[in-house]
Coordinates of C-alpha atoms in Angstrom, one line a residue:
M1 CA -79.5 39.2 21.2
A2 CA -80.0 35.4 21.5
E3 CA -77.1 33.3 20.7
G4 CA -78.9 31.2 18.3
A5 CA -80.1 33.7 15.5
A6 CA -76.5 35.4 15.1
E7 CA -74.6 32.5 14.3
A8 CA -73.7 31.2 10.6
P9 CA -74.1 27.8 9.7
A10 CA -71.3 26.3 7.8
E11 CA -70.9 27.1 4.2
S12 CA -71.8 24.3 1.5
G13 CA -68.0 23.9 0.3
G14 CA -65.3 21.9 1.9
G15 CA -65.9 18.6 3.2
G16 CA -67.2 17.4 -0.2
D17 CA -64.0 15.1 -1.0
A18 CA -63.5 14.4 2.6
A19 CA -64.0 10.4 1.7
A20 CA -60.9 10.5 0.3
G21 CA -58.7 11.8 3.0
A22 CA -58.2 12.0 6.5
P23 CA -60.5 14.2 8.8
E24 CA -60.1 17.6 8.4
R25 CA -59.9 20.0 11.3
G26 CA -63.4 21.5 12.0
V27 CA -65.2 18.5 10.3
A28 CA -67.7 16.1 11.9
P29 CA -65.7 12.4 11.9
I30 CA -68.2 10.5 9.9
K31 CA -67.7 6.8 9.1
P32 CA -66.1 6.3 5.6
Q33 CA -68.9 4.6 4.3
Y34 CA -71.5 7.4 4.8
L35 CA -69.2 10.2 3.3
T36 CA -69.9 11.1 -0.4
T37 CA -69.1 14.2 -2.9
K38 CA -71.2 17.6 -3.5
E39 CA -72.1 16.3 -6.9
Q40 CA -73.9 12.7 -5.5
F41 CA -75.3 14.4 -2.9
H42 CA -77.5 16.6 -4.6
E43 CA -78.0 14.1 -7.0
F44 CA -79.1 11.4 -4.8
L45 CA -82.0 14.2 -3.4
E46 CA -82.7 15.3 -7.3
A47 CA -83.4 11.4 -8.2
K48 CA -86.2 11.1 -5.3
G49 CA -87.3 14.4 -5.4
Q50 CA -89.4 16.6 -7.2
E51 CA -90.5 15.8 -10.8
K52 CA -88.5 19.2 -12.1
P53 CA -85.4 19.0 -10.5
S54 CA -83.8 21.6 -12.5
Q55 CA -86.0 24.4 -11.2
E56 CA -84.4 24.0 -7.8
I57 CA -80.7 24.7 -9.0
E58 CA -81.4 27.1 -12.2
A59 CA -80.9 30.0 -9.5
G60 CA -77.8 29.0 -8.1
E61 CA -74.7 27.9 -10.0
P62 CA -74.3 25.0 -11.9
G63 CA -72.7 23.1 -9.8
G64 CA -75.5 22.9 -7.6
N65 CA -74.7 25.6 -4.7
D66 CA -77.3 27.3 -2.7
L67 CA -79.7 30.0 -4.0
A68 CA -78.0 33.1 -6.0
E69 CA -76.0 35.4 -3.7
P70 CA -77.2 38.2 -2.4
E71 CA -76.8 41.3 -3.5
A72 CA -74.4 42.2 0.0
K73 CA -72.0 39.8 -1.1
R74 CA -71.5 40.7 -5.1
I75 CA -71.3 44.1 -3.3
R76 CA -67.9 42.2 -1.9
L77 CA -67.0 40.3 -4.9
E78 CA -67.1 43.3 -7.0
D79 CA -64.9 45.4 -4.9
G80 CA -62.3 44.8 -7.0
Q81 CA -63.5 46.5 -10.4
A82 CA -63.1 49.7 -8.9
G83 CA -59.2 49.2 -8.9
E84 CA -59.3 48.3 -12.9
A85 CA -61.2 50.7 -13.7
A86 CA -59.0 53.6 -12.1
E87 CA -55.9 51.9 -14.2
L88 CA -57.8 52.4 -17.6
G89 CA -58.6 56.4 -16.5
E90 CA -62.5 55.8 -15.9
R91 CA -63.7 56.9 -12.8
P92 CA -64.7 54.4 -10.6
Q93 CA -68.5 53.8 -9.7
V94 CA -69.0 54.4 -6.3
Q95 CA -70.2 51.1 -4.4
K96 CA -72.2 51.0 -1.3
R97 CA -70.5 48.0 1.2
A98 CA -73.0 46.7 3.3
R99 CA -72.0 45.8 6.7
G100 CA -73.2 44.4 9.3
Q101 CA -76.5 42.7 8.1
N102 CA -77.3 41.1 4.9
K103 CA -78.8 43.9 3.1
G104 CA -79.6 41.6 0.2
R105 CA -82.4 39.7 2.3
P106 CA -85.5 40.3 0.5
H107 CA -87.5 42.0 3.3
M108 CA -90.9 41.6 2.0
K109 CA -94.5 41.9 3.1
P110 CA -96.7 39.6 1.3
T111 CA -98.9 42.1 -0.5
H112 CA -100.9 39.5 -2.8
Y113 CA -102.3 38.2 0.8
D114 CA -104.4 41.7 0.8
K115 CA -105.7 41.4 -2.7
N116 CA -108.4 39.3 -2.3
R117 CA -108.8 39.6 1.5
L118 CA -112.7 39.0 3.2
C119 CA -113.2 42.0 5.5
P120 CA -112.6 41.0 9.4
S121 CA -116.4 41.5 10.1
L122 CA -117.6 38.8 7.6
V123 CA -114.5 36.3 9.2
Q124 CA -115.6 37.1 12.7
E125 CA -119.3 37.1 11.8
S126 CA -119.9 39.9 13.5
A127 CA -123.5 41.7 13.8
A128 CA -122.1 45.0 13.6
K129 CA -121.6 46.4 10.3
C130 CA -117.8 46.8 8.9
F131 CA -116.6 49.8 10.4
F132 CA -114.7 51.4 7.7
G133 CA -118.3 51.5 5.8
D134 CA -117.5 52.2 2.0
R135 CA -113.8 53.0 2.5
C136 CA -113.0 49.4 3.3
R137 CA -110.5 48.1 0.9
F138 CA -111.4 44.3 2.0
L139 CA -114.1 42.3 0.3
H140 CA -117.5 41.5 1.3
D141 CA -118.9 39.4 -1.1
V142 CA -118.0 35.5 0.6
G143 CA -118.5 34.1 -2.9
R144 CA -116.2 35.8 -4.8
Y145 CA -113.5 35.4 -2.0
L146 CA -114.3 31.3 -2.1
E147 CA -113.9 31.7 -6.1
T148 CA -110.1 33.3 -5.5
K149 CA -109.1 31.5 -2.6
P150 CA -106.4 28.8 -3.1
S151 CA -107.3 25.0 -2.3
D152 CA -107.6 23.4 1.5
L153 CA -104.0 22.3 2.6
G154 CA -105.9 19.0 4.6
P155 CA -108.8 18.0 5.9
R156 CA -108.2 18.6 9.5
C157 CA -108.2 21.9 11.0
V158 CA -106.0 22.1 14.4
L159 CA -107.6 24.9 15.9
F160 CA -111.1 23.6 15.5
E161 CA -109.7 19.9 16.9
T162 CA -107.9 21.9 19.8
F163 CA -110.6 25.1 20.7
G164 CA -113.6 23.3 19.2
R165 CA -114.0 26.8 17.0
C166 CA -111.9 28.0 14.3
P167 CA -112.0 32.0 14.4
Y168 CA -110.6 32.1 10.7
G169 CA -113.7 31.0 9.4
V170 CA -113.7 30.6 6.0
T171 CA -110.4 32.1 5.5
C172 CA -108.9 29.0 7.3
R173 CA -106.4 27.1 4.7
F174 CA -108.3 23.7 6.2
A175 CA -111.9 25.2 6.5
G176 CA -113.8 22.1 4.8
A177 CA -113.3 20.6 8.6
H178 CA -115.5 23.0 10.0
L179 CA -117.5 24.8 7.1
G180 CA -121.2 23.3 7.0
P181 CA -123.2 22.6 4.0
E182 CA -124.4 26.3 3.3
G183 CA -120.6 27.6 4.2
Q184 CA -121.2 28.8 8.2
N185 CA -118.6 28.0 10.6
L186 CA -119.5 25.1 12.7
V187 CA -118.8 25.3 16.6
R188 CA -118.3 22.4 18.9
E189 CA -120.1 23.7 22.1
E190 CA -118.5 21.0 24.1
R191 CA -114.9 21.8 23.0
V192 CA -115.3 25.5 23.1
Q193 CA -112.3 27.1 25.1
A194 CA -110.2 30.1 24.7
P195 CA -106.6 29.9 23.7
P196 CA -104.7 29.3 26.8
V197 CA -101.9 31.4 25.7
R198 CA -101.2 34.4 28.6
N199 CA -99.4 37.9 28.6
G200 CA -101.7 39.3 25.2
L201 CA -102.0 43.0 25.0
D202 CA -104.9 44.1 25.6
R203 CA -106.4 46.7 23.3
A204 CA -107.4 49.6 25.5
L205 CA -103.6 49.4 26.9
Q206 CA -102.4 49.9 23.5
Q207 CA -104.3 52.9 22.8
Q208 CA -103.4 54.1 26.6
L209 CA -99.6 53.4 25.3
R210 CA -99.8 54.9 22.0
K211 CA -101.6 58.3 23.4
R212 CA -98.6 57.8 26.4
Q213 CA -101.3 58.3 29.0
V214 CA -99.8 55.4 31.3
R215 CA -98.6 56.7 34.3
F216 CA -95.3 55.3 35.8
E217 CA -95.5 56.5 39.3
R218 CA -93.3 54.0 41.0
A219 CA -90.8 54.3 37.9
E220 CA -90.8 58.1 38.3
Q221 CA -89.6 57.8 41.9
A222 CA -86.9 55.4 41.0
L223 CA -85.3 57.4 38.5
R224 CA -85.8 60.4 40.3
Q225 CA -83.8 59.0 43.6
L226 CA -81.2 57.4 41.2
S227 CA -80.6 60.7 39.9
R228 CA -79.2 61.6 43.1
G229 CA -77.2 58.6 42.9
P230 CA -77.2 55.1 44.6
G231 CA -76.5 55.0 48.4
T232 CA -76.2 58.1 50.5
G233 CA -74.4 60.6 49.3
P234 CA -76.5 62.8 46.3
S235 CA -74.7 62.5 42.6
P236 CA -73.2 65.3 40.9
A237 CA -76.1 67.8 39.7
A238 CA -75.0 66.5 35.9
A239 CA -77.0 63.3 37.0
T240 CA -80.7 64.7 36.8
P241 CA -80.5 66.6 33.1
E242 CA -78.5 62.9 32.0
V243 CA -82.0 61.4 33.0
S244 CA -84.1 63.4 31.4
G245 CA -82.0 64.3 28.5
T246 CA -82.2 60.4 27.1
E247 CA -85.8 60.9 27.1
G248 CA -85.9 63.3 24.2
A249 CA -84.0 60.4 21.8
P250 CA -85.8 59.4 19.3
G251 CA -88.3 56.5 19.3
Q252 CA -88.1 57.1 23.4
D253 CA -91.2 57.4 25.6
G254 CA -89.9 61.0 27.2
G255 CA -93.3 62.8 27.8
D256 CA -94.1 61.0 31.0
T257 CA -91.1 61.5 33.3
Q258 CA -90.5 65.2 31.8
Q259 CA -94.0 66.2 32.6
A260 CA -93.7 64.6 36.3
L261 CA -90.9 66.6 36.9
L262 CA -92.2 69.6 35.9
E263 CA -95.9 69.1 38.0
P264 CA -96.1 71.5 41.0
G265 CA -96.5 68.2 43.6
A266 CA -93.4 66.8 41.7
G267 CA -90.5 68.1 44.0
A268 CA -92.8 67.4 47.2
L269 CA -92.7 64.0 46.4
A270 CA -89.1 63.6 45.3
S271 CA -88.3 65.4 48.8
S272 CA -90.6 63.0 50.9
S273 CA -89.3 59.9 49.6
V274 CA -86.0 60.6 51.6
Q275 CA -87.7 61.7 54.8
T276 CA -87.5 59.1 57.5
C277 CA -90.0 58.0 60.0
G278 CA -88.2 56.1 62.5
P279 CA -85.5 53.9 61.0
L280 CA -87.3 53.2 57.9
T281 CA -87.6 55.5 55.0
D282 CA -91.0 55.8 52.6
E283 CA -89.3 54.1 49.9
D284 CA -88.7 51.1 52.5
I285 CA -92.7 51.0 53.0
V286 CA -93.6 51.3 49.5
R287 CA -91.5 48.9 47.7
L288 CA -90.5 45.1 48.3
R289 CA -87.3 44.3 50.4
P290 CA -85.1 41.9 48.6
C291 CA -86.5 39.9 51.5
E292 CA -90.2 39.9 50.7
K293 CA -89.4 39.2 46.7
R294 CA -90.2 36.3 45.3
K295 CA -87.3 33.9 44.9
L296 CA -85.9 32.0 41.4
D297 CA -84.6 28.7 42.6
I298 CA -83.6 27.4 39.4
G299 CA -80.0 25.4 40.7
G300 CA -79.1 22.5 38.6
K301 CA -82.2 23.1 36.1
L302 CA -81.9 23.2 32.1
Y303 CA -82.3 26.8 30.9
L304 CA -83.3 27.4 27.1
A305 CA -81.6 31.0 26.2
P306 CA -83.6 33.3 24.5
L307 CA -83.2 32.8 20.9
T308 CA -84.3 35.8 19.1
T309 CA -86.6 34.5 15.9
C310 CA -86.1 31.0 16.4
G311 CA -86.8 31.0 20.4
N312 CA -90.6 31.5 19.5
L313 CA -93.5 30.1 21.4
P314 CA -94.0 26.9 19.3
F315 CA -90.4 26.1 19.5
R316 CA -90.0 26.4 22.9
R317 CA -93.1 24.5 23.8
I318 CA -91.0 21.8 21.9
C319 CA -88.0 22.1 23.9
K320 CA -90.2 21.7 27.1
R321 CA -91.7 18.7 25.8
F322 CA -88.0 16.8 25.5
G323 CA -87.3 18.7 29.6
A324 CA -86.0 22.1 29.2
D325 CA -87.2 23.6 32.9
V326 CA -86.7 27.1 32.3
T327 CA -87.8 29.1 29.3
C328 CA -87.2 33.0 28.6
G329 CA -88.8 34.7 25.7
E330 CA -87.2 36.0 22.9
M331 CA -85.2 39.7 23.5
A332 CA -87.8 42.6 23.3
V333 CA -86.9 46.1 23.0
C334 CA -88.2 48.1 25.7
T335 CA -89.0 51.2 23.6
N336 CA -91.0 49.0 21.4
L337 CA -93.1 47.7 24.2
L338 CA -93.9 51.1 25.8
Q339 CA -95.0 52.6 22.0
G340 CA -97.5 49.5 22.3
Q341 CA -96.5 47.2 18.7
T342 CA -98.4 44.0 18.7
S343 CA -95.5 42.5 17.0
E344 CA -93.3 43.1 20.3
W345 CA -95.7 42.4 22.9
A346 CA -96.3 39.4 20.8
L347 CA -92.5 38.2 22.3
L348 CA -94.0 38.1 25.5
R349 CA -96.6 35.5 25.3
R350 CA -96.4 32.5 27.8
H351 CA -98.0 29.2 27.2
P352 CA -99.7 26.9 30.3
C353 CA -96.7 24.4 29.7
E354 CA -94.0 27.0 30.7
D355 CA -94.2 26.5 34.4
V356 CA -90.9 28.5 34.8
F357 CA -91.0 31.1 32.3
G358 CA -88.9 35.0 31.9
V359 CA -89.0 37.6 29.3
Q360 CA -85.7 39.4 28.1
L361 CA -86.0 42.9 27.8
E362 CA -83.2 45.0 25.5
G363 CA -82.7 48.7 26.3
A364 CA -79.9 51.6 26.6
F365 CA -81.5 53.9 29.1
P366 CA -82.4 53.5 32.4
D367 CA -85.6 55.7 32.2
T368 CA -87.0 53.5 29.3
M369 CA -85.7 50.0 30.9
T370 CA -87.4 51.2 34.8
K371 CA -90.9 52.4 32.9
C372 CA -91.1 49.0 31.1
A373 CA -89.9 47.2 34.1
E374 CA -93.0 48.5 36.0
L375 CA -95.2 47.9 33.0
L376 CA -94.7 44.5 32.5
N377 CA -94.7 43.8 36.4
R378 CA -98.6 44.9 36.6
T379 CA -99.6 43.7 32.9
I380 CA -97.8 40.2 32.3
E381 CA -97.3 36.9 34.5
V382 CA -93.4 36.3 34.7
D383 CA -91.3 34.4 37.3
F384 CA -88.1 36.5 36.6
V385 CA -87.3 39.6 33.8
D386 CA -83.9 39.3 32.2
I387 CA -81.4 42.1 31.1
N388 CA -79.8 41.6 28.0
V389 CA -76.6 42.9 28.1
G390 CA -75.0 40.3 25.6
C391 CA -76.4 41.0 22.2
P392 CA -73.4 41.7 20.3
I393 CA -74.7 43.0 16.8
D394 CA -73.9 46.8 15.6
L395 CA -77.8 47.7 15.8
V396 CA -78.1 47.4 19.5
Y397 CA -74.5 48.1 20.5
K398 CA -73.8 51.3 18.7
K399 CA -77.0 52.6 20.5
G400 CA -75.3 51.5 24.1
G401 CA -77.5 48.6 24.5
G402 CA -76.3 45.2 24.7
C403 CA -72.3 44.4 25.3
A404 CA -72.1 48.0 25.3
L405 CA -73.6 48.5 28.4
M406 CA -70.4 46.3 30.0
N407 CA -68.6 49.4 29.4
R408 CA -71.3 51.8 30.6
S409 CA -71.1 51.2 34.4
A410 CA -73.2 54.2 35.3
K411 CA -75.9 53.5 33.3
F412 CA -75.9 50.0 33.5
Q413 CA -76.2 50.4 37.6
Q414 CA -79.1 52.9 37.2
I415 CA -80.9 50.4 34.9
V416 CA -80.7 47.2 37.3
R417 CA -81.4 49.5 40.5
G418 CA -84.3 50.9 39.1
M419 CA -85.6 47.9 37.6
N420 CA -85.2 45.9 40.8
Q421 CA -87.1 48.7 42.5
V422 CA -90.2 48.3 40.5
L423 CA -90.6 44.5 39.9
D424 CA -91.9 42.2 42.0
V425 CA -90.5 39.3 40.6
P426 CA -86.3 38.7 40.5
L427 CA -84.4 40.5 38.2
T428 CA -81.6 38.1 36.1
V429 CA -78.6 39.7 33.6
K430 CA -77.2 37.9 30.9
I431 CA -73.5 39.1 29.7
R432 CA -70.6 38.2 27.9
T433 CA -67.1 37.7 28.8
G434 CA -66.7 41.6 27.5
V435 CA -66.6 43.5 24.5
Q436 CA -63.1 42.7 23.0
E437 CA -61.5 39.6 22.9
R438 CA -58.8 39.8 25.4
V439 CA -60.2 42.3 28.0
N440 CA -62.3 40.5 30.5
L441 CA -64.8 42.2 31.8
A442 CA -67.0 40.0 33.9
H443 CA -65.3 39.2 37.0
R444 CA -65.3 43.0 37.7
L445 CA -69.0 43.4 37.1
L446 CA -70.1 40.1 39.1
P447 CA -70.0 41.9 42.2
E448 CA -71.3 44.7 41.5
L449 CA -74.2 43.1 40.2
R450 CA -75.1 41.5 43.5
E451 CA -74.9 44.3 45.1
W452 CA -77.3 46.2 42.8
G453 CA -79.7 43.5 43.1
A454 CA -79.6 40.9 40.3
A455 CA -80.8 37.7 41.5
L456 CA -79.0 35.6 39.1
V457 CA -76.3 35.9 36.0
T458 CA -75.8 34.1 33.0
L459 CA -72.3 34.4 31.5
H460 CA -72.1 33.7 27.9
G461 CA -67.9 32.3 27.3
R462 CA -67.3 34.5 24.5
S463 CA -66.7 38.5 23.7
R464 CA -68.5 40.5 21.3
E465 CA -65.5 40.7 19.2
Q466 CA -65.2 36.4 19.1
R467 CA -68.9 35.9 18.4
Y468 CA -68.7 32.3 17.4
T469 CA -64.9 31.9 15.9
K470 CA -63.1 30.8 19.2
L471 CA -65.0 28.4 21.7
A472 CA -66.5 29.5 24.9
D473 CA -64.1 29.8 27.5
W474 CA -64.8 27.9 30.4
Q475 CA -61.9 28.1 32.5
Y476 CA -63.1 31.8 33.0
I477 CA -66.8 31.2 34.0
E478 CA -64.9 28.7 36.5
Q479 CA -62.6 31.9 37.6
C480 CA -66.1 34.1 37.7
V481 CA -68.1 31.4 39.8
T482 CA -66.5 32.5 42.8
A483 CA -66.2 36.4 41.9
A484 CA -70.1 36.1 42.0
S485 CA -70.5 34.0 44.8
P486 CA -73.1 33.5 46.9
M487 CA -75.1 34.9 43.6
P488 CA -75.8 31.9 41.5
L489 CA -74.1 32.0 38.2
F490 CA -75.2 29.9 34.8
G491 CA -72.9 29.2 32.0
N492 CA -73.6 29.3 28.3
G493 CA -71.9 27.8 25.5
D494 CA -70.9 25.4 23.2
I495 CA -73.2 22.7 24.8
L496 CA -74.3 20.2 22.4
S497 CA -74.6 16.4 24.3
Y498 CA -74.7 15.5 28.0
E499 CA -70.7 15.0 27.9
D500 CA -70.5 18.8 27.6
A501 CA -73.2 19.6 30.1
N502 CA -71.7 17.3 32.7
R503 CA -68.1 19.4 32.0
A504 CA -69.9 22.4 32.4
M505 CA -71.3 21.9 36.0
Q506 CA -68.0 20.7 37.1
T507 CA -67.1 24.5 37.0
G508 CA -69.2 24.9 40.0
V509 CA -71.8 27.1 37.4
A510 CA -75.4 26.8 39.2
G511 CA -76.7 25.4 36.2
V512 CA -76.0 25.7 32.3
M513 CA -78.3 27.6 29.7
I514 CA -78.4 26.0 26.2
A515 CA -78.6 28.1 23.2
R516 CA -77.3 26.6 19.6
G517 CA -77.7 23.1 21.3
A518 CA -81.4 23.3 21.4
L519 CA -81.5 24.4 17.8
L520 CA -79.6 21.6 16.3
K521 CA -81.1 19.6 18.5
P522 CA -84.1 20.2 21.0
W523 CA -84.0 16.4 22.5
L524 CA -80.4 17.6 24.1
F525 CA -82.8 18.3 27.3
T526 CA -83.7 14.4 27.3
E527 CA -80.1 13.4 26.3
I528 CA -78.9 15.2 29.3
K529 CA -81.6 14.1 32.1
E530 CA -81.1 10.7 30.6
Q531 CA -77.4 10.4 30.0
R532 CA -77.3 8.9 26.6
H533 CA -76.8 9.6 23.6
W534 CA -80.1 9.4 21.6
D535 CA -79.4 8.1 17.9
I536 CA -82.8 9.8 16.8
S537 CA -84.5 8.1 13.7
S538 CA -85.4 10.5 10.8
S539 CA -89.0 9.7 11.0
E540 CA -88.8 11.0 14.6
R541 CA -87.4 13.9 13.5
L542 CA -90.2 14.8 11.2
A543 CA -92.7 14.2 13.7
I544 CA -91.0 17.0 15.4
L545 CA -91.4 19.1 12.8
Q546 CA -95.0 17.9 12.4
D547 CA -95.6 18.9 16.0
F548 CA -93.9 22.1 15.2
T549 CA -96.2 23.2 12.5
R550 CA -99.3 22.2 14.6
Y551 CA -98.0 24.1 17.9
G552 CA -97.0 27.1 15.3
L553 CA -100.9 27.2 13.5
E554 CA -102.3 27.4 16.7
H555 CA -100.0 30.2 17.9
W556 CA -100.0 32.6 14.4
G557 CA -103.1 31.2 13.0
S558 CA -104.5 28.9 10.1
D559 CA -105.1 31.6 7.6
T560 CA -102.8 32.1 4.6
Q561 CA -101.0 34.6 6.4
G562 CA -100.7 32.3 9.5
V563 CA -99.4 29.1 7.4
E564 CA -96.7 31.2 5.8
K565 CA -95.6 32.6 9.1
T566 CA -95.0 29.2 10.5
R567 CA -93.4 28.1 7.0
R568 CA -91.0 31.1 7.6
F569 CA -90.0 30.0 11.2
L570 CA -90.2 26.4 10.6
L571 CA -87.6 27.1 7.4
E572 CA -85.4 29.1 9.9
W573 CA -85.1 26.4 12.3
L574 CA -84.5 23.8 9.5
S575 CA -81.7 26.1 8.5
F576 CA -79.9 24.7 12.0
L577 CA -81.2 21.3 12.1
C578 CA -79.7 20.7 8.8
R579 CA -76.2 20.7 11.1
Y580 CA -77.0 17.7 13.1
V581 CA -75.0 14.3 12.1
P582 CA -77.1 11.1 13.3
V583 CA -75.3 9.6 16.5
G584 CA -75.1 6.1 14.2
L585 CA -73.2 7.4 11.3
L586 CA -70.3 9.3 13.4
E587 CA -66.8 7.6 14.1
R588 CA -66.3 9.2 17.7
L589 CA -68.8 10.9 20.0
P590 CA -70.2 13.4 20.8
Q591 CA -70.5 15.9 17.8
R592 CA -69.2 19.1 18.7
I593 CA -70.8 22.1 18.2
N594 CA -67.5 23.8 16.2
E595 CA -67.9 20.9 13.8
R596 CA -69.3 21.3 10.2
P597 CA -71.0 17.9 8.6
P598 CA -69.7 17.0 5.2
Y599 CA -71.8 16.0 2.6
Y600 CA -72.6 12.1 3.2
L601 CA -75.5 10.0 2.3
G602 CA -78.1 9.3 5.5
R603 CA -79.3 5.6 6.5
D604 CA -82.8 6.6 4.2
Y605 CA -83.4 9.3 2.0
L606 CA -85.3 11.4 4.7
E607 CA -82.1 11.5 6.7
T608 CA -80.0 12.5 3.8
L609 CA -82.9 15.2 3.0
M610 CA -82.4 16.9 6.4
A611 CA -78.9 17.0 6.0
S612 CA -78.8 19.2 2.9
Q613 CA -78.3 23.0 3.2
K614 CA -80.0 24.0 0.2
A615 CA -82.8 26.5 1.2
A616 CA -84.6 24.8 -1.9
D617 CA -84.4 21.6 0.4
W618 CA -85.5 22.9 3.6
I619 CA -88.7 24.7 1.4
R620 CA -89.2 20.7 -0.1
I621 CA -89.5 19.7 3.5
S622 CA -91.9 22.2 4.3
E623 CA -93.9 21.3 1.7
M624 CA -94.5 17.5 3.1
L625 CA -95.8 19.8 6.1
L626 CA -98.0 22.6 4.9
G627 CA -98.2 22.0 1.5
P628 CA -97.3 24.1 -1.6
V629 CA -95.3 26.7 -1.4
P630 CA -96.8 30.2 -2.9
P631 CA -96.0 31.7 -6.0
N632 CA -92.9 33.9 -6.1
F633 CA -92.2 32.7 -2.4
V634 CA -88.4 33.6 -1.6
F635 CA -86.2 32.8 1.8
L636 CA -83.1 33.6 2.8
P637 CA -82.1 32.6 6.5
K638 CA -81.5 35.6 8.5
H639 CA -78.3 34.4 10.3
K640 CA -76.7 34.2 6.9
A641 CA -75.5 37.6 7.1
N642 CA -72.6 37.0 9.1
A643 CA -71.8 34.3 6.4
Y644 CA -71.3 37.0 4.1
K645 CA -69.0 39.3 6.4

């Protein structure tokens, strides 16, 4: 999984009284004149904030801490009550311990959007009748819909100004900009253009995937060859049922390969693939040889890591504007792609500004990964495909994916070889140093990855067990450069300034991948290219957030659902941005990624507001950009799950 979304921000406590003593270890060194206490910090924000500041802290503790603790944390704090009950002779109440994720996070699908939702046939101004007829649960009375619709959020519609037409019509939260006197949707004919985003999911293909009607000839042939074992000698007899056995796992696309193996002509096709015709085999004729594949020449370029949740298309556009050279989509689960899930295919979308773009796949089985690679090879436009072998979360690891592949060399080899056979673009791999903290595996895997066909490998300098508790081991990355040669190796970990990037390049890596550093300061790419520390102002940072909201409305839509989706992703990003300390406030440059900011008062109110680690203050910033939040709006950052472990 991505490096950014799994890391927990610094807790609110600690550093509040740093003004009185020496700088603490792990705390950013801020000039004394800017330091303050926790109480003074929040009093300053409340004095210049909303009219009713008490509403912001009534859900938390009296001291003004963050929102009420999630249920998962309360369970851990209340574990001691079971022992007290046992002493009194009572039967202790069984407490279910939530592990691995923040189970108290409210996973709420906003159903109130559907209560008075206009029928899509009216929104799209379709001449055809409503497909559902009398069974349609949406409104067909535009007047009634307008009576309950919230007021517009602004006088300008981003979609109307950019594309000449807003497809959301009266449901747009900025509809006043493109509705005529009789409620008709206006169109600027001279500016009408289709959204430029590529790699969308075709409706016909989605239906074929859901009905399992898509054939994967190249993948099936590659899997049959891999079942005999790589190289010349056949593999053990148990290898063949292993490939077909994984197909029957829940959620796997298992019908096609099993059916192909049972077809009358399947045996003949498998045997003919190894028959030679002169010095060449049929396999050499069908697939591209390594010398014929497209090359991935990104040495020395700045690579934006695939960041789960936060590495969406609008955020990547921000990073491209500040100098990112290579971008990669968020981690996509191969089984979900093979099932035609719209939300998973949305992770593959590509903006025209992304000139060097790849997608990252996660999976645990050679069959699904190879089929998915063939599917993407013929349906989307990418410059490379990356395999995620670095995701540390339990949800992925316990299923055999992510970091678990580093200990499953047979499966790992089949995945890399199989995907490399069916792809016409280079195949890259992202790994960690290993699974356990003191057992490094990367230096042993890199020569094998080079032999299996990987064009490039990115090494994150931490193990799965370490997560973010230790600094990245760049000395080990330097050792791995030699083991990977001549295959290029990118390094990843703890880069937050141009000085960090310079030290990383001195290890001999072909380039650097930037993850959390881009979340804390997306202008880091500009700093590295211009070799300077940018003391960016709060107004410039707010302008970046304004651009993100504009890109978000273009990407997710300008209706109520699109606005709130943009707000949620903005809030996720703000939960990282609050950790940035302005250059002008630091006693020592640069800020290090493992240093949490103490409480400080910025050079203006906005700079102080952006330093707050309260979700209520992040929501206040979102209201400055997207208008007031809807009723019962609840937000808790996903990555705060690890803070409660």
